[in-house]
């Protein structure tokens, strides 16, 4: 004799709920990682600006340090955007 209620439908619903919870947790971790990368990128860009602002009239060459920090800051910001947008 066949059961009256379809038990596979309940199992599918439980699997979907579990998958949704996993996806929410994965998205939360990616967003947190994206915020950390964004803070690092903004910090590096700010530090690069500070070096440029403070050493503008000095006789020392600081362009290499400034360009490296700016590039690293831009890379961090792009990485954060990729994490935040889920790419």
Short mmCIF file of N, CA, C and O in Angstrom, two decimals:
data_model
loop_
_atom_site.label_atom_id
_atom_site.label_comp_id
_atom_site.label_asym_id
_atom_site.label_seq_id
_atom_site.Cartn_x
_atom_site.Cartn_y
_atom_site.Cartn_z
N UNK A 1 0.83 -1.16 0.00
CA UNK A 1 0.00 0.00 0.00
C UNK A 1 0.89 1.24 0.00
O UNK A 1 1.88 1.30 0.71
N UNK A 2 0.53 2.22 -0.80
CA UNK A 2 1.27 3.47 -0.92
C UNK A 2 0.89 4.43 0.20
O UNK A 2 -0.27 4.50 0.60
N UNK A 3 1.86 5.20 0.71
CA UNK A 3 1.51 6.20 1.72
C UNK A 3 0.67 7.31 1.10
O UNK A 3 0.79 7.63 -0.08
N UNK A 4 -0.16 7.91 1.92
CA UNK A 4 -1.06 8.96 1.44
C UNK A 4 -0.28 10.24 1.10
O UNK A 4 -0.53 10.88 0.10
N UNK A 5 0.68 10.57 1.94
CA UNK A 5 1.44 11.81 1.72
C UNK A 5 2.74 11.51 0.99
O UNK A 5 3.37 10.48 1.21
N UNK A 6 3.12 12.43 0.16
CA UNK A 6 4.36 12.29 -0.59
C UNK A 6 5.52 12.73 0.30
O UNK A 6 5.69 13.90 0.58
N UNK A 7 6.34 11.79 0.75
CA UNK A 7 7.43 12.11 1.67
C UNK A 7 8.61 12.72 0.95
O UNK A 7 9.40 13.43 1.55
N UNK A 8 8.77 12.48 -0.35
CA UNK A 8 9.91 13.06 -1.07
C UNK A 8 9.78 14.57 -1.19
O UNK A 8 10.78 15.27 -1.23
N UNK A 9 8.59 15.07 -1.24
CA UNK A 9 8.39 16.52 -1.32
C UNK A 9 8.93 17.20 -0.06
O UNK A 9 9.56 18.25 -0.12
N UNK A 10 8.72 16.60 1.11
CA UNK A 10 9.23 17.16 2.36
C UNK A 10 10.74 17.12 2.39
O UNK A 10 11.39 18.03 2.89
N UNK A 11 11.34 16.04 1.88
CA UNK A 11 12.79 15.93 1.85
C UNK A 11 13.40 16.98 0.93
O UNK A 11 14.44 17.54 1.24
N UNK A 12 12.76 17.24 -0.20
CA UNK A 12 13.26 18.26 -1.13
C UNK A 12 13.21 19.64 -0.49
O UNK A 12 14.13 20.43 -0.62
N UNK A 13 12.14 19.92 0.25
CA UNK A 13 12.02 21.21 0.94
C UNK A 13 13.11 21.36 1.99
O UNK A 13 13.69 22.44 2.13
N UNK A 14 13.43 20.30 2.71
CA UNK A 14 14.49 20.37 3.72
C UNK A 14 15.84 20.59 3.07
O UNK A 14 16.67 21.34 3.58
N UNK A 15 16.10 19.96 1.93
CA UNK A 15 17.35 20.15 1.21
C UNK A 15 17.46 21.58 0.71
O UNK A 15 18.51 22.20 0.79
N UNK A 16 16.35 22.14 0.19
CA UNK A 16 16.36 23.52 -0.29
C UNK A 16 16.64 24.50 0.84
O UNK A 16 17.37 25.48 0.66
N UNK A 17 16.06 24.24 2.01
CA UNK A 17 16.30 25.11 3.17
C UNK A 17 17.76 25.03 3.59
O UNK A 17 18.40 26.04 3.89
N UNK A 18 18.33 23.84 3.56
CA UNK A 18 19.74 23.67 3.92
C UNK A 18 20.64 24.38 2.91
O UNK A 18 21.62 25.03 3.29
N UNK A 19 20.31 24.26 1.63
CA UNK A 19 21.10 24.94 0.59
C UNK A 19 21.01 26.45 0.73
O UNK A 19 21.99 27.15 0.53
N UNK A 20 19.83 26.97 1.06
CA UNK A 20 19.66 28.40 1.25
C UNK A 20 20.51 28.89 2.42
O UNK A 20 21.13 29.96 2.35
N UNK A 21 20.54 28.13 3.49
CA UNK A 21 21.34 28.51 4.66
C UNK A 21 22.83 28.51 4.31
O UNK A 21 23.57 29.41 4.72
N UNK A 22 23.27 27.53 3.53
CA UNK A 22 24.66 27.48 3.10
C UNK A 22 25.01 28.67 2.22
O UNK A 22 26.07 29.27 2.37
N UNK A 23 24.13 29.01 1.30
CA UNK A 23 24.38 30.14 0.41
C UNK A 23 24.42 31.46 1.18
O UNK A 23 25.24 32.32 0.90
N UNK A 24 23.52 31.63 2.16
CA UNK A 24 23.53 32.85 2.97
C UNK A 24 24.84 32.96 3.76
O UNK A 24 25.42 34.04 3.83
N UNK A 25 25.30 31.85 4.31
CA UNK A 25 26.56 31.86 5.06
C UNK A 25 27.74 32.16 4.14
O UNK A 25 28.64 32.92 4.48
N UNK A 26 27.74 31.57 2.95
CA UNK A 26 28.81 31.82 1.98
C UNK A 26 28.82 33.28 1.56
O UNK A 26 29.88 33.91 1.49
N UNK A 27 27.65 33.86 1.30
CA UNK A 27 27.57 35.26 0.92
C UNK A 27 27.98 36.19 2.06
O UNK A 27 28.60 37.22 1.84
N UNK A 28 27.65 35.81 3.30
CA UNK A 28 28.03 36.63 4.45
C UNK A 28 29.55 36.65 4.61
O UNK A 28 30.14 37.70 4.85
N UNK A 29 30.18 35.48 4.46
CA UNK A 29 31.64 35.42 4.56
C UNK A 29 32.31 36.19 3.44
O UNK A 29 33.31 36.87 3.66
N UNK A 30 31.78 36.11 2.22
CA UNK A 30 32.35 36.86 1.09
C UNK A 30 32.19 38.36 1.30
O UNK A 30 33.11 39.13 0.99
N UNK A 31 31.07 38.79 1.83
CA UNK A 31 30.87 40.21 2.10
C UNK A 31 31.81 40.70 3.18
O UNK A 31 32.38 41.80 3.08
N UNK A 32 32.03 39.90 4.21
CA UNK A 32 32.96 40.27 5.27
C UNK A 32 34.38 40.37 4.72
O UNK A 32 35.11 41.31 5.02
N UNK A 33 34.77 39.40 3.89
CA UNK A 33 36.09 39.43 3.27
C UNK A 33 36.23 40.63 2.35
O UNK A 33 37.27 41.29 2.33
N UNK A 34 35.16 40.98 1.65
CA UNK A 34 35.18 42.15 0.77
C UNK A 34 35.36 43.44 1.54
O UNK A 34 36.07 44.34 1.11
N UNK A 35 34.71 43.55 2.71
CA UNK A 35 34.88 44.75 3.53
C UNK A 35 36.30 44.88 4.05
O UNK A 35 36.86 45.97 4.13
N UNK A 36 36.92 43.75 4.42
CA UNK A 36 38.31 43.78 4.89
C UNK A 36 39.24 44.25 3.77
O UNK A 36 40.11 45.10 3.97
N UNK A 37 39.06 43.70 2.56
CA UNK A 37 39.88 44.12 1.43
C UNK A 37 39.65 45.59 1.09
O UNK A 37 40.59 46.30 0.73
N UNK A 38 38.41 46.05 1.21
CA UNK A 38 38.11 47.45 0.93
C UNK A 38 38.82 48.36 1.92
O UNK A 38 39.41 49.37 1.54
N UNK A 39 38.78 48.00 3.19
CA UNK A 39 39.48 48.81 4.20
C UNK A 39 40.99 48.83 3.94
O UNK A 39 41.63 49.89 4.08
N UNK A 40 41.55 47.70 3.57
CA UNK A 40 42.98 47.65 3.27
C UNK A 40 43.31 48.52 2.06
O UNK A 40 44.30 49.27 2.07
N UNK A 41 42.49 48.46 1.03
CA UNK A 41 42.73 49.27 -0.16
C UNK A 41 42.61 50.76 0.10
O UNK A 41 43.44 51.55 -0.34
N UNK A 42 41.58 51.15 0.84
CA UNK A 42 41.40 52.56 1.17
C UNK A 42 42.55 53.03 2.06
O UNK A 42 43.06 54.16 1.90
N UNK A 43 42.99 52.19 2.98
CA UNK A 43 44.12 52.54 3.84
C UNK A 43 45.40 52.75 3.04
O UNK A 43 46.15 53.71 3.28
N UNK A 44 45.66 51.85 2.09
CA UNK A 44 46.86 52.01 1.26
C UNK A 44 46.78 53.25 0.38
O UNK A 44 47.77 53.96 0.21
N UNK A 45 45.59 53.54 -0.16
CA UNK A 45 45.44 54.75 -0.97
C UNK A 45 45.63 56.00 -0.11
O UNK A 45 46.26 56.96 -0.54
N UNK A 46 45.09 55.98 1.10
CA UNK A 46 45.26 57.11 2.00
C UNK A 46 46.71 57.30 2.41
O UNK A 46 47.21 58.43 2.49
N UNK A 47 47.40 56.20 2.67
CA UNK A 47 48.82 56.27 3.02
C UNK A 47 49.64 56.80 1.84
O UNK A 47 50.56 57.62 2.03
N UNK A 48 49.30 56.37 0.65
CA UNK A 48 49.98 56.88 -0.54
C UNK A 48 49.75 58.38 -0.70
O UNK A 48 50.67 59.14 -1.00
N UNK A 49 48.51 58.83 -0.47
CA UNK A 49 48.22 60.25 -0.53
C UNK A 49 48.99 61.01 0.55
O UNK A 49 49.53 62.09 0.30
N UNK A 50 49.05 60.46 1.75
CA UNK A 50 49.78 61.10 2.83
C UNK A 50 51.26 61.25 2.52
O UNK A 50 51.87 62.29 2.79
N UNK A 51 51.87 60.21 1.95
CA UNK A 51 53.28 60.29 1.56
C UNK A 51 53.47 61.36 0.50
O UNK A 51 54.40 62.17 0.58
N UNK A 52 52.58 61.39 -0.47
CA UNK A 52 52.66 62.39 -1.53
C UNK A 52 52.49 63.79 -0.94
O UNK A 52 53.21 64.72 -1.30
N UNK A 53 51.56 63.97 -0.04
CA UNK A 53 51.27 65.28 0.56
C UNK A 53 52.43 65.76 1.42
O UNK A 53 52.80 66.94 1.36
N UNK A 54 53.01 64.86 2.23
CA UNK A 54 54.07 65.27 3.15
C UNK A 54 55.42 65.44 2.47
O UNK A 54 56.22 66.28 2.89
N UNK A 55 55.71 64.67 1.45
CA UNK A 55 57.04 64.69 0.85
C UNK A 55 57.08 65.41 -0.49
O UNK A 55 58.04 65.27 -1.24
N UNK A 56 56.05 66.20 -0.81
CA UNK A 56 55.98 66.84 -2.12
C UNK A 56 57.15 67.80 -2.35
O UNK A 56 57.73 67.84 -3.44
N UNK A 57 57.52 68.57 -1.37
CA UNK A 57 58.58 69.57 -1.54
C UNK A 57 59.94 69.10 -1.05
O UNK A 57 60.86 69.90 -0.94
N UNK A 58 60.09 67.81 -0.79
CA UNK A 58 61.39 67.31 -0.34
C UNK A 58 62.26 66.99 -1.55
O UNK A 58 61.81 66.88 -2.68
N UNK A 59 63.54 66.83 -1.28
CA UNK A 59 64.49 66.52 -2.35
C UNK A 59 64.64 65.02 -2.57
O UNK A 59 65.42 64.60 -3.42
N UNK A 60 63.90 64.22 -1.84
CA UNK A 60 63.99 62.77 -1.97
C UNK A 60 63.00 62.27 -3.02
O UNK A 60 61.95 62.86 -3.23
N UNK A 61 63.36 61.18 -3.65
CA UNK A 61 62.46 60.56 -4.62
C UNK A 61 61.55 59.57 -3.90
O UNK A 61 62.03 58.64 -3.26
N UNK A 62 60.27 59.77 -4.00
CA UNK A 62 59.31 58.89 -3.35
C UNK A 62 58.30 58.34 -4.35
O UNK A 62 57.32 57.73 -3.97
N UNK A 63 58.55 58.55 -5.63
CA UNK A 63 57.57 58.15 -6.64
C UNK A 63 57.38 56.63 -6.69
O UNK A 63 56.25 56.17 -6.86
N UNK A 64 58.45 55.86 -6.54
CA UNK A 64 58.32 54.40 -6.60
C UNK A 64 57.43 53.89 -5.48
O UNK A 64 56.52 53.09 -5.71
N UNK A 65 57.67 54.38 -4.27
CA UNK A 65 56.87 53.96 -3.12
C UNK A 65 55.41 54.38 -3.33
O UNK A 65 54.48 53.60 -3.07
N UNK A 66 55.21 55.60 -3.80
CA UNK A 66 53.86 56.10 -4.00
C UNK A 66 53.11 55.27 -5.05
O UNK A 66 51.96 54.89 -4.85
N UNK A 67 53.76 54.97 -6.17
CA UNK A 67 53.09 54.20 -7.22
C UNK A 67 52.83 52.76 -6.80
O UNK A 67 51.79 52.19 -7.14
N UNK A 68 53.76 52.17 -6.07
CA UNK A 68 53.55 50.79 -5.60
C UNK A 68 52.38 50.74 -4.62
O UNK A 68 51.50 49.86 -4.72
N UNK A 69 52.31 51.68 -3.68
CA UNK A 69 51.22 51.69 -2.71
C UNK A 69 49.89 51.99 -3.38
O UNK A 69 48.87 51.41 -3.02
N UNK A 70 49.89 52.89 -4.35
CA UNK A 70 48.66 53.19 -5.08
C UNK A 70 48.18 51.97 -5.87
O UNK A 70 46.98 51.66 -5.88
N UNK A 71 49.10 51.27 -6.51
CA UNK A 71 48.74 50.07 -7.26
C UNK A 71 48.20 48.99 -6.34
O UNK A 71 47.18 48.35 -6.65
N UNK A 72 48.86 48.77 -5.21
CA UNK A 72 48.37 47.77 -4.26
C UNK A 72 47.00 48.16 -3.71
O UNK A 72 46.13 47.31 -3.54
N UNK A 73 46.79 49.44 -3.45
CA UNK A 73 45.49 49.90 -2.99
C UNK A 73 44.41 49.67 -4.03
O UNK A 73 43.30 49.23 -3.70
N UNK A 74 44.72 49.96 -5.28
CA UNK A 74 43.74 49.75 -6.35
C UNK A 74 43.42 48.26 -6.51
O UNK A 74 42.26 47.88 -6.71
N UNK A 75 44.44 47.40 -6.41
CA UNK A 75 44.22 45.96 -6.52
C UNK A 75 43.34 45.47 -5.36
O UNK A 75 42.42 44.66 -5.56
N UNK A 76 43.59 45.97 -4.16
CA UNK A 76 42.77 45.59 -3.00
C UNK A 76 41.32 46.02 -3.18
O UNK A 76 40.40 45.28 -2.84
N UNK A 77 41.11 47.21 -3.73
CA UNK A 77 39.76 47.70 -3.95
C UNK A 77 39.04 46.87 -5.01
O UNK A 77 37.86 46.53 -4.85
N UNK A 78 39.73 46.51 -6.07
CA UNK A 78 39.12 45.66 -7.11
C UNK A 78 38.78 44.28 -6.54
O UNK A 78 37.71 43.73 -6.82
N UNK A 79 39.68 43.72 -5.72
CA UNK A 79 39.41 42.43 -5.08
C UNK A 79 38.19 42.53 -4.18
O UNK A 79 37.34 41.63 -4.13
N UNK A 80 38.06 43.66 -3.45
CA UNK A 80 36.90 43.82 -2.57
C UNK A 80 35.61 43.91 -3.37
O UNK A 80 34.59 43.36 -2.97
N UNK A 81 35.66 44.59 -4.50
CA UNK A 81 34.45 44.68 -5.35
C UNK A 81 34.06 43.31 -5.89
O UNK A 81 32.88 42.98 -5.96
N UNK A 82 35.07 42.51 -6.24
CA UNK A 82 34.77 41.16 -6.73
C UNK A 82 34.12 40.32 -5.63
O UNK A 82 33.17 39.58 -5.89
N UNK A 83 34.62 40.45 -4.39
CA UNK A 83 34.02 39.70 -3.29
C UNK A 83 32.62 40.20 -2.96
O UNK A 83 31.72 39.42 -2.70
N UNK A 84 32.44 41.52 -2.94
CA UNK A 84 31.14 42.08 -2.59
C UNK A 84 30.08 41.78 -3.64
O UNK A 84 28.91 41.59 -3.32
N UNK A 85 30.48 41.76 -4.91
CA UNK A 85 29.52 41.49 -5.98
C UNK A 85 29.37 39.99 -6.26
O UNK A 85 28.50 39.61 -7.05
N UNK A 86 30.20 39.18 -5.65
CA UNK A 86 30.09 37.73 -5.82
C UNK A 86 30.64 37.23 -7.13
O UNK A 86 30.17 36.23 -7.66
N UNK A 87 31.66 37.86 -7.64
CA UNK A 87 32.26 37.43 -8.91
C UNK A 87 33.39 36.44 -8.68
O UNK A 87 33.97 36.30 -7.70
#
